[in-house]
Amino acid sequence: MLLSVFVNYWIGILLDKFRKQGKLLLTIAVAYNLGILYIFKYLNFSVDTLNRVTGAALTIPQIALPIGISFFTFQIMSYVIDVYRKQVEVQKNILDLALYISLFPQLIAGPIVRYVDVKNQIAQRGTSWEKFHAGVIRFAIGFSKKVLIADQLSSLVDTVFAGKYPSLWGHWVGILAYTLQIYFDFSGYSDMAIGMGKMFGFDFLENFNYPYISRSIKEFWRRWHISLSTWFRDYLYIPLGGSRKGKARTYVNLLIVFFLTGLWHGASFNFIVWGLFYAVFLIAERLGFEKVLKKMPVALQHIYSLFVIMIGWVFFRADTLGAAVDFIRGMFVPYGKDIAYLNVTLNPQYVFFLVMGILFSIPHTKAMKRVNASKIGRALYEVFVLLTFVLAIIYMVGSGYSPFLYFRF
């Protein structure tokens, strides 16, 4: 990370000084950053794939994956690209650039913070009791989402994906649990990062906007991991031509973007298939299915979106492509043991956390407006949040180590 800061700092300085050589310097910067990411994240995968395809026996040392490398690499690339585009002024203080890259609240698992969004805050940010207070509440909400919902569903997810209780019912319960687990785990981390940022005077952009209420896959990607999807849109999709160069080129661009979106998540064919899976549906919606969707009842639009999302999460969670295919088959082929395993896969504790997950994955705008309408209502809400936070701490102390799911990416 420190080497990345040092190299990109000087490339930024040179970009600002030698504009005629801008394309060459930007190429060097992108090659360096992607090269570092490739060596640490994809080199082992590449060698293993080459060995399987060719029958070779190439060996290299196993390379440890530096935590947060995907996030801080994309952040520093956005800075260099924006300097090249003259969208931001070059940062001449290397410590300020290092602060941008090493901001610990969101360093490990996002959201991806762009330099343009925090450059003024790095130079001069305002701290206040009100902002610190808001940060504490936001942190408590994120922590509770992670510990009280995501972590409580993890054992159910692990049990189902391990195939211990095979049943059609169990497969659907398992993927529903994972759908909720990954949302509350990742959005919980984002809430905690945004909350900690506020405590120190930083305002990070939102990373989730209730993605499971989407009526199409296009809408889902506007609501899910917003910092990543907008990064790919602004720094890859639009430079490739976006939707400005005809339909065929648009579809190719979508395939490229979502191939790389999948690959960004990890060195695995599962993630590649997961990305391309979404690309297929996005292309289908552009080809005319979106118009058909809009004519359907709203409930059917939601069902379609959730169905596609849940099938996609199978590829994301399964260890191998074969395991993913087997799991999807298990979602549609009866085992004959559904009743026998009903009470095992869905005990009262799991039912409670599944229901809580569903309830809190949808917005309650009207209720929150009524709560915020009075000081007493707001105070009671914050007492509830802090009591839930204390309960989450008790749960955490009584359980084992449970890292955030996005640490692995």
mmCIF file of C-alpha atoms in Angstrom:
data_model
loop_
_atom_site.group_PDB
_atom_site.id
_atom_site.type_symbol
_atom_site.label_atom_id
_atom_site.label_comp_id
_atom_site.label_asym_id
_atom_site.label_seq_id
_atom_site.Cartn_x
_atom_site.Cartn_y
_atom_site.Cartn_z
ATOM 1 C CA MET A 1 0.000 0.000 0.000
ATOM 2 C CA LEU A 2 2.800 2.443 0.878
ATOM 3 C CA LEU A 3 4.594 1.592 -2.355
ATOM 4 C CA SER A 4 1.371 2.229 -4.260
ATOM 5 C CA VAL A 5 1.065 5.649 -2.630
ATOM 6 C CA PHE A 6 4.692 6.525 -3.441
ATOM 7 C CA VAL A 7 4.582 5.406 -7.092
ATOM 8 C CA ASN A 8 1.232 7.014 -7.878
ATOM 9 C CA TYR A 9 2.171 10.218 -6.087
ATOM 10 C CA TRP A 10 5.115 10.732 -8.416
ATOM 11 C CA ILE A 11 3.168 9.692 -11.497
ATOM 12 C CA GLY A 12 0.571 12.301 -10.547
ATOM 13 C CA ILE A 13 3.288 14.948 -10.186
ATOM 14 C CA LEU A 14 4.715 14.025 -13.599
ATOM 15 C CA LEU A 15 1.254 13.998 -15.192
ATOM 16 C CA ASP A 16 0.691 17.534 -13.982
ATOM 17 C CA LYS A 17 4.086 18.722 -15.186
ATOM 18 C CA PHE A 18 4.375 16.925 -18.532
ATOM 19 C CA ARG A 19 0.924 17.049 -20.096
ATOM 20 C CA LYS A 20 2.185 16.124 -23.583
ATOM 21 C CA GLN A 21 3.331 12.752 -22.226
ATOM 22 C CA GLY A 22 0.043 12.303 -20.349
ATOM 23 C CA LYS A 23 -1.172 9.201 -22.167
ATOM 24 C CA LEU A 24 2.165 7.444 -21.707
ATOM 25 C CA LEU A 25 2.289 8.298 -17.997
ATOM 26 C CA LEU A 26 -1.329 7.222 -17.496
ATOM 27 C CA THR A 27 -0.598 3.936 -19.276
ATOM 28 C CA ILE A 28 2.353 3.358 -16.962
ATOM 29 C CA ALA A 29 0.193 4.127 -13.914
ATOM 30 C CA VAL A 30 -2.621 1.790 -14.977
ATOM 31 C CA ALA A 31 -0.159 -0.971 -15.935
ATOM 32 C CA TYR A 32 1.628 -0.661 -12.598
ATOM 33 C CA ASN A 33 -1.547 -0.704 -10.489
ATOM 34 C CA LEU A 34 -3.198 -3.540 -12.388
ATOM 35 C CA GLY A 35 0.133 -5.394 -12.423
ATOM 36 C CA ILE A 36 0.414 -5.237 -8.650
ATOM 37 C CA LEU A 37 -3.199 -6.375 -8.334
ATOM 38 C CA TYR A 38 -2.581 -9.206 -10.800
ATOM 39 C CA ILE A 39 0.523 -10.505 -9.021
ATOM 40 C CA PHE A 40 -1.055 -10.609 -5.586
ATOM 41 C CA LYS A 41 -4.576 -11.603 -6.525
ATOM 42 C CA TYR A 42 -4.549 -13.476 -9.831
ATOM 43 C CA LEU A 43 -1.095 -14.943 -10.499
ATOM 44 C CA ASN A 44 -1.707 -18.156 -8.555
ATOM 45 C CA PHE A 45 -5.090 -18.544 -10.257
ATOM 46 C CA SER A 46 -3.511 -18.012 -13.702
ATOM 47 C CA VAL A 47 -0.821 -20.628 -13.111
ATOM 48 C CA ASP A 48 -3.332 -23.151 -11.748
ATOM 49 C CA THR A 49 -5.611 -22.588 -14.762
ATOM 50 C CA LEU A 50 -2.691 -22.936 -17.191
ATOM 51 C CA ASN A 51 -1.661 -26.186 -15.533
ATOM 52 C CA ARG A 52 -5.185 -27.612 -15.808
ATOM 53 C CA VAL A 53 -5.585 -26.610 -19.455
ATOM 54 C CA THR A 54 -2.148 -27.650 -20.730
ATOM 55 C CA GLY A 55 -1.251 -30.403 -18.300
ATOM 56 C CA ALA A 56 1.877 -28.515 -17.294
ATOM 57 C CA ALA A 57 3.262 -28.615 -13.774
ATOM 58 C CA LEU A 58 4.347 -25.027 -13.245
ATOM 59 C CA THR A 59 4.793 -24.055 -9.614
ATOM 60 C CA ILE A 60 5.143 -20.707 -7.902
ATOM 61 C CA PRO A 61 5.093 -19.813 -4.212
ATOM 62 C CA GLN A 62 1.637 -19.209 -2.785
ATOM 63 C CA ILE A 63 1.229 -15.431 -2.622
ATOM 64 C CA ALA A 64 -0.682 -14.013 0.321
ATOM 65 C CA LEU A 65 -3.464 -11.608 -0.585
ATOM 66 C CA PRO A 66 -2.935 -8.215 1.091
ATOM 67 C CA ILE A 67 -6.152 -7.204 2.796
ATOM 68 C CA GLY A 68 -7.997 -4.375 1.058
ATOM 69 C CA ILE A 69 -5.785 -4.402 -2.067
ATOM 70 C CA SER A 70 -8.749 -4.358 -4.473
ATOM 71 C CA PHE A 71 -10.207 -1.298 -2.780
ATOM 72 C CA PHE A 72 -7.122 0.869 -2.359
ATOM 73 C CA THR A 73 -5.876 -0.006 -5.866
ATOM 74 C CA PHE A 74 -9.121 1.213 -7.438
ATOM 75 C CA GLN A 75 -9.014 4.316 -5.261
ATOM 76 C CA ILE A 76 -5.492 5.306 -6.293
ATOM 77 C CA MET A 77 -6.312 4.603 -9.944
ATOM 78 C CA SER A 78 -9.290 6.949 -9.771
ATOM 79 C CA TYR A 79 -6.972 9.676 -8.446
ATOM 80 C CA VAL A 80 -4.417 9.275 -11.250
ATOM 81 C CA ILE A 81 -7.105 9.085 -13.953
ATOM 82 C CA ASP A 82 -8.837 12.186 -12.606
ATOM 83 C CA VAL A 83 -5.523 14.078 -12.566
ATOM 84 C CA TYR A 84 -5.005 13.059 -16.199
ATOM 85 C CA ARG A 85 -8.533 14.222 -17.069
ATOM 86 C CA LYS A 86 -7.923 17.510 -15.201
ATOM 87 C CA GLN A 87 -10.938 16.790 -13.024
ATOM 88 C CA VAL A 88 -8.859 17.269 -9.856
ATOM 89 C CA GLU A 89 -5.682 19.136 -9.060
ATOM 90 C CA VAL A 90 -2.591 17.067 -8.380
ATOM 91 C CA GLN A 91 -1.933 16.425 -4.689
ATOM 92 C CA LYS A 92 1.552 17.739 -3.920
ATOM 93 C CA ASN A 93 1.551 16.675 -0.283
ATOM 94 C CA ILE A 94 2.365 12.969 -0.188
ATOM 95 C CA LEU A 95 1.032 12.660 3.364
ATOM 96 C CA ASP A 96 -2.368 13.944 2.265
ATOM 97 C CA LEU A 97 -2.421 11.411 -0.577
ATOM 98 C CA ALA A 98 -1.378 8.689 1.867
ATOM 99 C CA LEU A 99 -4.235 9.753 4.154
ATOM 100 C CA TYR A 100 -6.682 9.349 1.271
ATOM 101 C CA ILE A 101 -5.464 5.815 0.528
ATOM 102 C CA SER A 102 -5.007 4.630 4.110
ATOM 103 C CA LEU A 103 -8.246 5.950 5.629
ATOM 104 C CA PHE A 104 -8.836 3.026 7.967
ATOM 105 C CA PRO A 105 -12.672 3.164 8.239
ATOM 106 C CA GLN A 106 -13.195 2.002 4.652
ATOM 107 C CA LEU A 107 -9.748 0.706 3.734
ATOM 108 C CA ILE A 108 -10.436 -2.990 4.265
ATOM 109 C CA ALA A 109 -13.740 -3.534 2.487
ATOM 110 C CA GLY A 110 -14.960 -0.285 1.025
ATOM 111 C CA PRO A 111 -16.885 1.633 0.000
ATOM 112 C CA ILE A 112 -14.501 2.730 -2.756
ATOM 113 C CA VAL A 113 -13.935 6.401 -1.980
ATOM 114 C CA ARG A 114 -12.849 8.624 -4.871
ATOM 115 C CA TYR A 115 -10.323 11.362 -4.337
ATOM 116 C CA VAL A 116 -12.624 13.949 -5.914
ATOM 117 C CA ASP A 117 -15.213 13.272 -3.196
ATOM 118 C CA VAL A 118 -12.872 13.796 -0.228
ATOM 119 C CA LYS A 119 -10.119 16.118 -1.483
ATOM 120 C CA ASN A 120 -11.671 19.167 0.174
ATOM 121 C CA GLN A 121 -12.269 17.241 3.387
ATOM 122 C CA ILE A 122 -8.624 16.157 3.495
ATOM 123 C CA ALA A 123 -7.524 19.770 3.202
ATOM 124 C CA GLN A 124 -10.105 21.177 5.596
ATOM 125 C CA ARG A 125 -12.813 19.126 7.207
ATOM 126 C CA GLY A 126 -15.263 20.133 9.864
ATOM 127 C CA THR A 127 -15.878 18.128 13.015
ATOM 128 C CA SER A 128 -18.786 18.718 15.363
ATOM 129 C CA TRP A 129 -20.664 17.003 18.133
ATOM 130 C CA GLU A 130 -23.649 16.592 15.812
ATOM 131 C CA LYS A 131 -21.585 14.829 13.149
ATOM 132 C CA PHE A 132 -19.814 12.651 15.722
ATOM 133 C CA HIS A 133 -23.173 11.746 17.250
ATOM 134 C CA ALA A 134 -24.580 10.832 13.820
ATOM 135 C CA GLY A 135 -21.476 8.736 13.184
ATOM 136 C CA VAL A 136 -21.923 6.779 16.412
ATOM 137 C CA ILE A 137 -25.547 5.990 15.567
ATOM 138 C CA ARG A 138 -24.616 4.930 12.020
ATOM 139 C CA PHE A 139 -21.768 2.750 13.311
ATOM 140 C CA ALA A 140 -24.069 1.092 15.848
ATOM 141 C CA ILE A 141 -26.626 0.306 13.134
ATOM 142 C CA GLY A 142 -23.984 -1.258 10.874
ATOM 143 C CA PHE A 143 -22.437 -3.273 13.692
ATOM 144 C CA SER A 144 -25.842 -4.609 14.727
ATOM 145 C CA LYS A 145 -26.701 -5.548 11.128
ATOM 146 C CA LYS A 146 -23.490 -7.545 10.876
ATOM 147 C CA VAL A 147 -23.639 -9.315 14.248
ATOM 148 C CA LEU A 148 -27.357 -9.755 14.844
ATOM 149 C CA ILE A 149 -28.473 -10.743 11.351
ATOM 150 C CA ALA A 150 -25.551 -11.666 9.060
ATOM 151 C CA ASP A 151 -23.618 -13.669 11.651
ATOM 152 C CA GLN A 152 -26.710 -15.409 13.010
ATOM 153 C CA LEU A 153 -27.555 -16.705 9.534
ATOM 154 C CA SER A 154 -24.017 -17.853 8.721
ATOM 155 C CA SER A 155 -24.338 -21.297 10.342
ATOM 156 C CA LEU A 156 -27.547 -21.979 8.391
ATOM 157 C CA VAL A 157 -25.838 -20.942 5.151
ATOM 158 C CA ASP A 158 -22.750 -23.069 5.882
ATOM 159 C CA THR A 159 -24.897 -26.097 6.755
ATOM 160 C CA VAL A 160 -26.969 -25.917 3.574
ATOM 161 C CA PHE A 161 -24.025 -25.272 1.242
ATOM 162 C CA ALA A 162 -22.113 -28.136 2.858
ATOM 163 C CA GLY A 163 -24.972 -30.419 1.760
ATOM 164 C CA LYS A 164 -25.563 -31.873 5.232
ATOM 165 C CA TYR A 165 -29.362 -31.826 4.935
ATOM 166 C CA PRO A 166 -30.205 -32.160 1.224
ATOM 167 C CA SER A 167 -33.737 -31.080 0.370
ATOM 168 C CA LEU A 168 -35.419 -28.790 -2.117
ATOM 169 C CA TRP A 169 -36.837 -26.778 0.774
ATOM 170 C CA GLY A 170 -33.433 -26.537 2.418
ATOM 171 C CA HIS A 171 -31.760 -25.219 -0.731
ATOM 172 C CA TRP A 172 -34.238 -22.348 -1.022
ATOM 173 C CA VAL A 173 -33.972 -21.527 2.673
ATOM 174 C CA GLY A 174 -30.184 -21.630 2.396
ATOM 175 C CA ILE A 175 -29.923 -19.265 -0.547
ATOM 176 C CA LEU A 176 -32.481 -16.918 1.043
ATOM 177 C CA ALA A 177 -30.316 -16.897 4.168
ATOM 178 C CA TYR A 178 -27.195 -16.140 2.120
ATOM 179 C CA THR A 179 -29.011 -13.416 0.181
ATOM 180 C CA LEU A 180 -29.719 -11.714 3.504
ATOM 181 C CA GLN A 181 -26.353 -12.575 5.051
ATOM 182 C CA ILE A 182 -24.217 -10.985 2.344
ATOM 183 C CA TYR A 183 -26.397 -7.862 2.242
ATOM 184 C CA PHE A 184 -26.349 -7.270 6.002
ATOM 185 C CA ASP A 185 -22.677 -8.205 6.263
ATOM 186 C CA PHE A 186 -21.492 -5.876 3.506
ATOM 187 C CA SER A 187 -23.960 -3.038 4.035
ATOM 188 C CA GLY A 188 -23.244 -3.337 7.752
ATOM 189 C CA TYR A 189 -19.545 -2.806 7.078
ATOM 190 C CA SER A 190 -20.347 0.147 4.819
ATOM 191 C CA ASP A 191 -22.528 1.669 7.555
ATOM 192 C CA MET A 192 -19.721 1.246 10.063
ATOM 193 C CA ALA A 193 -17.211 2.825 7.657
ATOM 194 C CA ILE A 194 -19.525 5.769 6.939
ATOM 195 C CA GLY A 195 -20.168 6.161 10.665
ATOM 196 C CA MET A 196 -16.473 6.131 11.588
ATOM 197 C CA GLY A 197 -15.803 8.570 8.781
ATOM 198 C CA LYS A 198 -18.340 10.986 10.256
ATOM 199 C CA MET A 199 -16.665 10.724 13.650
ATOM 200 C CA PHE A 200 -13.476 12.034 12.044
ATOM 201 C CA GLY A 201 -15.194 14.652 9.917
ATOM 202 C CA PHE A 202 -15.403 12.749 6.611
ATOM 203 C CA ASP A 203 -18.581 12.286 4.589
ATOM 204 C CA PHE A 204 -18.411 9.129 2.463
ATOM 205 C CA LEU A 205 -21.024 8.460 -0.198
ATOM 206 C CA GLU A 206 -23.680 5.806 0.355
ATOM 207 C CA ASN A 207 -22.869 2.313 -0.895
ATOM 208 C CA PHE A 208 -26.291 0.605 -0.683
ATOM 209 C CA ASN A 209 -29.839 1.753 -1.303
ATOM 210 C CA TYR A 210 -32.135 -1.158 -0.422
ATOM 211 C CA PRO A 211 -31.118 -3.285 -3.429
ATOM 212 C CA TYR A 212 -33.636 -6.046 -2.770
ATOM 213 C CA ILE A 213 -36.614 -3.811 -3.551
ATOM 214 C CA SER A 214 -35.418 -3.554 -7.167
ATOM 215 C CA ARG A 215 -37.834 -4.255 -10.021
ATOM 216 C CA SER A 216 -35.137 -5.121 -12.550
ATOM 217 C CA ILE A 217 -31.505 -6.171 -12.644
ATOM 218 C CA LYS A 218 -30.620 -2.775 -14.057
ATOM 219 C CA GLU A 219 -32.114 -1.157 -10.962
ATOM 220 C CA PHE A 220 -30.398 -3.689 -8.692
ATOM 221 C CA TRP A 221 -26.978 -2.582 -9.915
ATOM 222 C CA ARG A 222 -27.904 1.031 -9.225
ATOM 223 C CA ARG A 223 -28.609 0.091 -5.623
ATOM 224 C CA TRP A 224 -25.997 -2.609 -4.850
ATOM 225 C CA HIS A 225 -22.330 -1.772 -4.081
ATOM 226 C CA ILE A 226 -22.854 1.657 -5.611
ATOM 227 C CA SER A 227 -19.216 2.717 -5.274
ATOM 228 C CA LEU A 228 -18.010 -0.246 -7.361
ATOM 229 C CA SER A 229 -20.700 -0.082 -10.054
ATOM 230 C CA THR A 230 -20.210 3.677 -10.538
ATOM 231 C CA TRP A 231 -16.415 3.186 -10.629
ATOM 232 C CA PHE A 232 -16.728 0.694 -13.490
ATOM 233 C CA ARG A 233 -19.273 2.935 -15.205
ATOM 234 C CA ASP A 234 -17.098 6.062 -15.097
ATOM 235 C CA TYR A 235 -13.664 4.540 -15.641
ATOM 236 C CA LEU A 236 -14.427 1.623 -17.963
ATOM 237 C CA TYR A 237 -17.942 1.502 -19.429
ATOM 238 C CA ILE A 238 -18.105 5.142 -20.575
ATOM 239 C CA PRO A 239 -14.495 5.227 -21.897
ATOM 240 C CA LEU A 240 -15.282 2.063 -23.890
ATOM 241 C CA GLY A 241 -18.098 3.980 -25.537
ATOM 242 C CA GLY A 242 -20.936 3.208 -23.156
ATOM 243 C CA SER A 243 -24.176 3.084 -25.115
ATOM 244 C CA ARG A 244 -23.121 5.760 -27.611
ATOM 245 C CA LYS A 245 -21.715 3.510 -30.347
ATOM 246 C CA GLY A 246 -24.651 1.326 -31.271
ATOM 247 C CA LYS A 247 -26.433 -1.596 -29.688
ATOM 248 C CA ALA A 248 -23.878 -4.269 -30.543
ATOM 249 C CA ARG A 249 -21.036 -2.245 -29.023
ATOM 250 C CA THR A 250 -23.154 -1.535 -25.941
ATOM 251 C CA TYR A 251 -23.698 -5.248 -25.348
ATOM 252 C CA VAL A 252 -20.001 -5.982 -25.795
ATOM 253 C CA ASN A 253 -19.177 -3.210 -23.341
ATOM 254 C CA LEU A 254 -21.599 -4.667 -20.791
ATOM 255 C CA LEU A 255 -20.012 -8.108 -21.175
ATOM 256 C CA ILE A 256 -16.534 -6.637 -20.648
ATOM 257 C CA VAL A 257 -17.593 -4.596 -17.622
ATOM 258 C CA PHE A 258 -19.371 -7.429 -15.864
ATOM 259 C CA PHE A 259 -16.687 -9.958 -16.733
ATOM 260 C CA LEU A 260 -14.224 -7.662 -14.953
ATOM 261 C CA THR A 261 -16.708 -6.923 -12.160
ATOM 262 C CA GLY A 262 -16.875 -10.636 -11.456
ATOM 263 C CA LEU A 263 -13.116 -11.054 -11.736
ATOM 264 C CA TRP A 264 -12.562 -8.081 -9.402
ATOM 265 C CA HIS A 265 -14.311 -10.013 -6.635
ATOM 266 C CA GLY A 266 -11.855 -12.875 -6.783
ATOM 267 C CA ALA A 267 -9.643 -15.198 -8.776
ATOM 268 C CA SER A 268 -12.259 -17.838 -9.499
ATOM 269 C CA PHE A 269 -14.380 -18.974 -12.416
ATOM 270 C CA ASN A 270 -17.380 -18.733 -10.099
ATOM 271 C CA PHE A 271 -17.012 -14.964 -9.898
ATOM 272 C CA ILE A 272 -16.500 -14.676 -13.653
ATOM 273 C CA VAL A 273 -19.690 -16.652 -14.307
ATOM 274 C CA TRP A 274 -21.483 -14.551 -11.670
ATOM 275 C CA GLY A 275 -20.513 -11.345 -13.488
ATOM 276 C CA LEU A 276 -21.429 -12.671 -16.948
ATOM 277 C CA PHE A 277 -24.700 -14.029 -15.543
ATOM 278 C CA TYR A 278 -25.743 -10.469 -14.709
ATOM 279 C CA ALA A 279 -24.494 -9.181 -18.052
ATOM 280 C CA VAL A 280 -26.853 -11.593 -19.847
ATOM 281 C CA PHE A 281 -29.883 -10.284 -17.965
ATOM 282 C CA LEU A 282 -28.852 -6.657 -18.405
ATOM 283 C CA ILE A 283 -28.522 -7.228 -22.148
ATOM 284 C CA ALA A 284 -31.878 -9.038 -22.220
ATOM 285 C CA GLU A 285 -33.518 -6.086 -20.485
ATOM 286 C CA ARG A 286 -31.984 -3.702 -23.013
ATOM 287 C CA LEU A 287 -33.166 -5.923 -25.873
ATOM 288 C CA GLY A 288 -36.758 -5.343 -24.850
ATOM 289 C CA PHE A 289 -37.449 -7.397 -21.754
ATOM 290 C CA GLU A 290 -37.428 -4.218 -19.660
ATOM 291 C CA LYS A 291 -40.505 -2.991 -21.555
ATOM 292 C CA VAL A 292 -42.208 -6.325 -20.896
ATOM 293 C CA LEU A 293 -41.283 -6.052 -17.213
ATOM 294 C CA LYS A 294 -42.858 -2.630 -16.846
ATOM 295 C CA LYS A 295 -46.170 -4.013 -18.110
ATOM 296 C CA MET A 296 -46.159 -6.734 -15.456
ATOM 297 C CA PRO A 297 -47.664 -6.296 -11.979
ATOM 298 C CA VAL A 298 -45.175 -4.757 -9.547
ATOM 299 C CA ALA A 299 -45.132 -7.940 -7.472
ATOM 300 C CA LEU A 300 -43.988 -9.984 -10.491
ATOM 301 C CA GLN A 301 -41.232 -7.448 -11.207
ATOM 302 C CA HIS A 302 -39.915 -7.905 -7.673
ATOM 303 C CA ILE A 303 -40.189 -11.692 -7.898
ATOM 304 C CA TYR A 304 -38.247 -11.729 -11.170
ATOM 305 C CA SER A 305 -35.477 -9.561 -9.750
ATOM 306 C CA LEU A 306 -35.139 -11.532 -6.517
ATOM 307 C CA PHE A 307 -35.186 -14.827 -8.387
ATOM 308 C CA VAL A 308 -32.299 -13.753 -10.649
ATOM 309 C CA ILE A 309 -30.381 -12.242 -7.722
ATOM 310 C CA MET A 310 -30.714 -15.394 -5.612
ATOM 311 C CA ILE A 311 -29.615 -17.662 -8.462
ATOM 312 C CA GLY A 312 -26.647 -15.351 -8.978
ATOM 313 C CA TRP A 313 -25.668 -15.589 -5.304
ATOM 314 C CA VAL A 314 -25.336 -19.367 -5.683
ATOM 315 C CA PHE A 315 -22.343 -18.855 -8.005
ATOM 316 C CA PHE A 316 -20.976 -16.256 -5.599
ATOM 317 C CA ARG A 317 -21.187 -18.515 -2.537
ATOM 318 C CA ALA A 318 -20.422 -21.990 -3.907
ATOM 319 C CA ASP A 319 -16.815 -23.204 -3.788
ATOM 320 C CA THR A 320 -16.729 -24.426 -7.399
ATOM 321 C CA LEU A 321 -18.773 -24.130 -10.574
ATOM 322 C CA GLY A 322 -19.775 -27.778 -10.227
ATOM 323 C CA ALA A 323 -20.999 -27.161 -6.688
ATOM 324 C CA ALA A 324 -22.991 -24.148 -7.899
ATOM 325 C CA VAL A 325 -24.665 -26.161 -10.659
ATOM 326 C CA ASP A 326 -25.489 -28.954 -8.200
ATOM 327 C CA PHE A 327 -26.956 -26.464 -5.748
ATOM 328 C CA ILE A 328 -29.159 -24.859 -8.411
ATOM 329 C CA ARG A 329 -30.313 -28.319 -9.461
ATOM 330 C CA GLY A 330 -31.205 -28.968 -5.823
ATOM 331 C CA MET A 331 -33.413 -25.871 -5.825
ATOM 332 C CA PHE A 332 -35.686 -27.432 -8.441
ATOM 333 C CA VAL A 333 -35.369 -31.218 -8.063
ATOM 334 C CA PRO A 334 -37.198 -32.759 -5.063
ATOM 335 C CA TYR A 335 -35.086 -35.007 -2.831
ATOM 336 C CA GLY A 336 -37.914 -36.846 -1.118
ATOM 337 C CA LYS A 337 -36.547 -35.716 2.260
ATOM 338 C CA ASP A 338 -38.082 -32.271 2.406
ATOM 339 C CA ILE A 339 -40.384 -32.952 5.374
ATOM 340 C CA ALA A 340 -37.735 -34.884 7.290
ATOM 341 C CA TYR A 341 -35.264 -31.983 7.168
ATOM 342 C CA LEU A 342 -37.796 -29.180 7.575
ATOM 343 C CA ASN A 343 -37.277 -28.746 11.322
ATOM 344 C CA VAL A 344 -33.482 -29.049 10.935
ATOM 345 C CA THR A 345 -32.950 -26.350 8.328
ATOM 346 C CA LEU A 346 -35.588 -23.993 9.670
ATOM 347 C CA ASN A 347 -35.709 -23.992 13.470
ATOM 348 C CA PRO A 348 -37.388 -21.108 15.381
ATOM 349 C CA GLN A 349 -34.111 -19.218 15.813
ATOM 350 C CA TYR A 350 -33.431 -19.197 12.065
ATOM 351 C CA VAL A 351 -37.035 -18.229 11.332
ATOM 352 C CA PHE A 352 -36.696 -15.210 13.631
ATOM 353 C CA PHE A 353 -33.480 -13.945 12.010
ATOM 354 C CA LEU A 354 -34.789 -14.594 8.490
ATOM 355 C CA VAL A 355 -37.896 -12.558 9.248
ATOM 356 C CA MET A 356 -35.805 -9.766 10.814
ATOM 357 C CA GLY A 357 -33.550 -9.796 7.756
ATOM 358 C CA ILE A 358 -36.484 -9.494 5.371
ATOM 359 C CA LEU A 359 -38.107 -6.712 7.412
ATOM 360 C CA PHE A 360 -34.942 -4.612 7.641
ATOM 361 C CA SER A 361 -33.958 -5.091 4.000
ATOM 362 C CA ILE A 362 -36.863 -2.929 2.882
ATOM 363 C CA PRO A 363 -37.244 0.821 3.608
ATOM 364 C CA HIS A 364 -39.689 2.092 6.215
ATOM 365 C CA THR A 365 -39.752 5.683 5.002
ATOM 366 C CA LYS A 366 -43.125 6.721 6.403
ATOM 367 C CA ALA A 367 -42.393 5.235 9.815
ATOM 368 C CA MET A 368 -39.003 6.968 10.011
ATOM 369 C CA LYS A 369 -40.545 10.301 9.030
ATOM 370 C CA ARG A 370 -42.999 9.977 11.900
ATOM 371 C CA VAL A 371 -40.167 9.038 14.286
ATOM 372 C CA ASN A 372 -38.034 11.995 13.219
ATOM 373 C CA ALA A 373 -40.976 14.376 13.414
ATOM 374 C CA SER A 374 -40.566 14.775 17.175
ATOM 375 C CA LYS A 375 -37.592 14.991 19.538
ATOM 376 C CA ILE A 376 -39.084 12.280 21.757
ATOM 377 C CA GLY A 377 -39.508 9.924 18.816
ATOM 378 C CA ARG A 378 -35.929 10.534 17.686
ATOM 379 C CA ALA A 379 -34.617 10.030 21.202
ATOM 380 C CA LEU A 380 -36.506 6.740 21.607
ATOM 381 C CA TYR A 381 -35.181 5.576 18.241
ATOM 382 C CA GLU A 382 -31.590 6.304 19.268
ATOM 383 C CA VAL A 383 -32.072 4.543 22.625
ATOM 384 C CA PHE A 384 -33.357 1.520 20.693
ATOM 385 C CA VAL A 385 -30.323 1.631 18.358
ATOM 386 C CA LEU A 386 -27.871 1.819 21.266
ATOM 387 C CA LEU A 387 -29.598 -0.975 23.195
ATOM 388 C CA THR A 388 -29.444 -3.100 20.046
ATOM 389 C CA PHE A 389 -25.752 -2.208 19.769
ATOM 390 C CA VAL A 390 -25.157 -3.443 23.331
ATOM 391 C CA LEU A 391 -27.035 -6.651 22.523
ATOM 392 C CA ALA A 392 -24.863 -7.101 19.427
ATOM 393 C CA ILE A 393 -21.720 -6.728 21.558
ATOM 394 C CA ILE A 394 -23.032 -9.432 23.920
ATOM 395 C CA TYR A 395 -23.653 -11.722 20.944
ATOM 396 C CA MET A 396 -20.198 -11.004 19.551
ATOM 397 C CA VAL A 397 -18.457 -11.759 22.856
ATOM 398 C CA GLY A 398 -20.305 -15.060 23.103
ATOM 399 C CA SER A 399 -19.391 -16.194 19.578
ATOM 400 C CA GLY A 400 -16.245 -17.004 17.664
ATOM 401 C CA TYR A 401 -14.309 -14.923 15.165
ATOM 402 C CA SER A 402 -16.539 -13.890 12.267
ATOM 403 C CA PRO A 403 -14.722 -11.806 9.634
ATOM 404 C CA PHE A 404 -16.565 -9.657 7.118
ATOM 405 C CA LEU A 405 -17.378 -11.558 3.925
ATOM 406 C CA TYR A 406 -15.804 -8.862 1.725
ATOM 407 C CA PHE A 407 -12.413 -9.206 3.444
ATOM 408 C CA ARG A 408 -11.702 -12.014 0.961
ATOM 409 C CA PHE A 409 -12.121 -9.682 -2.017
#
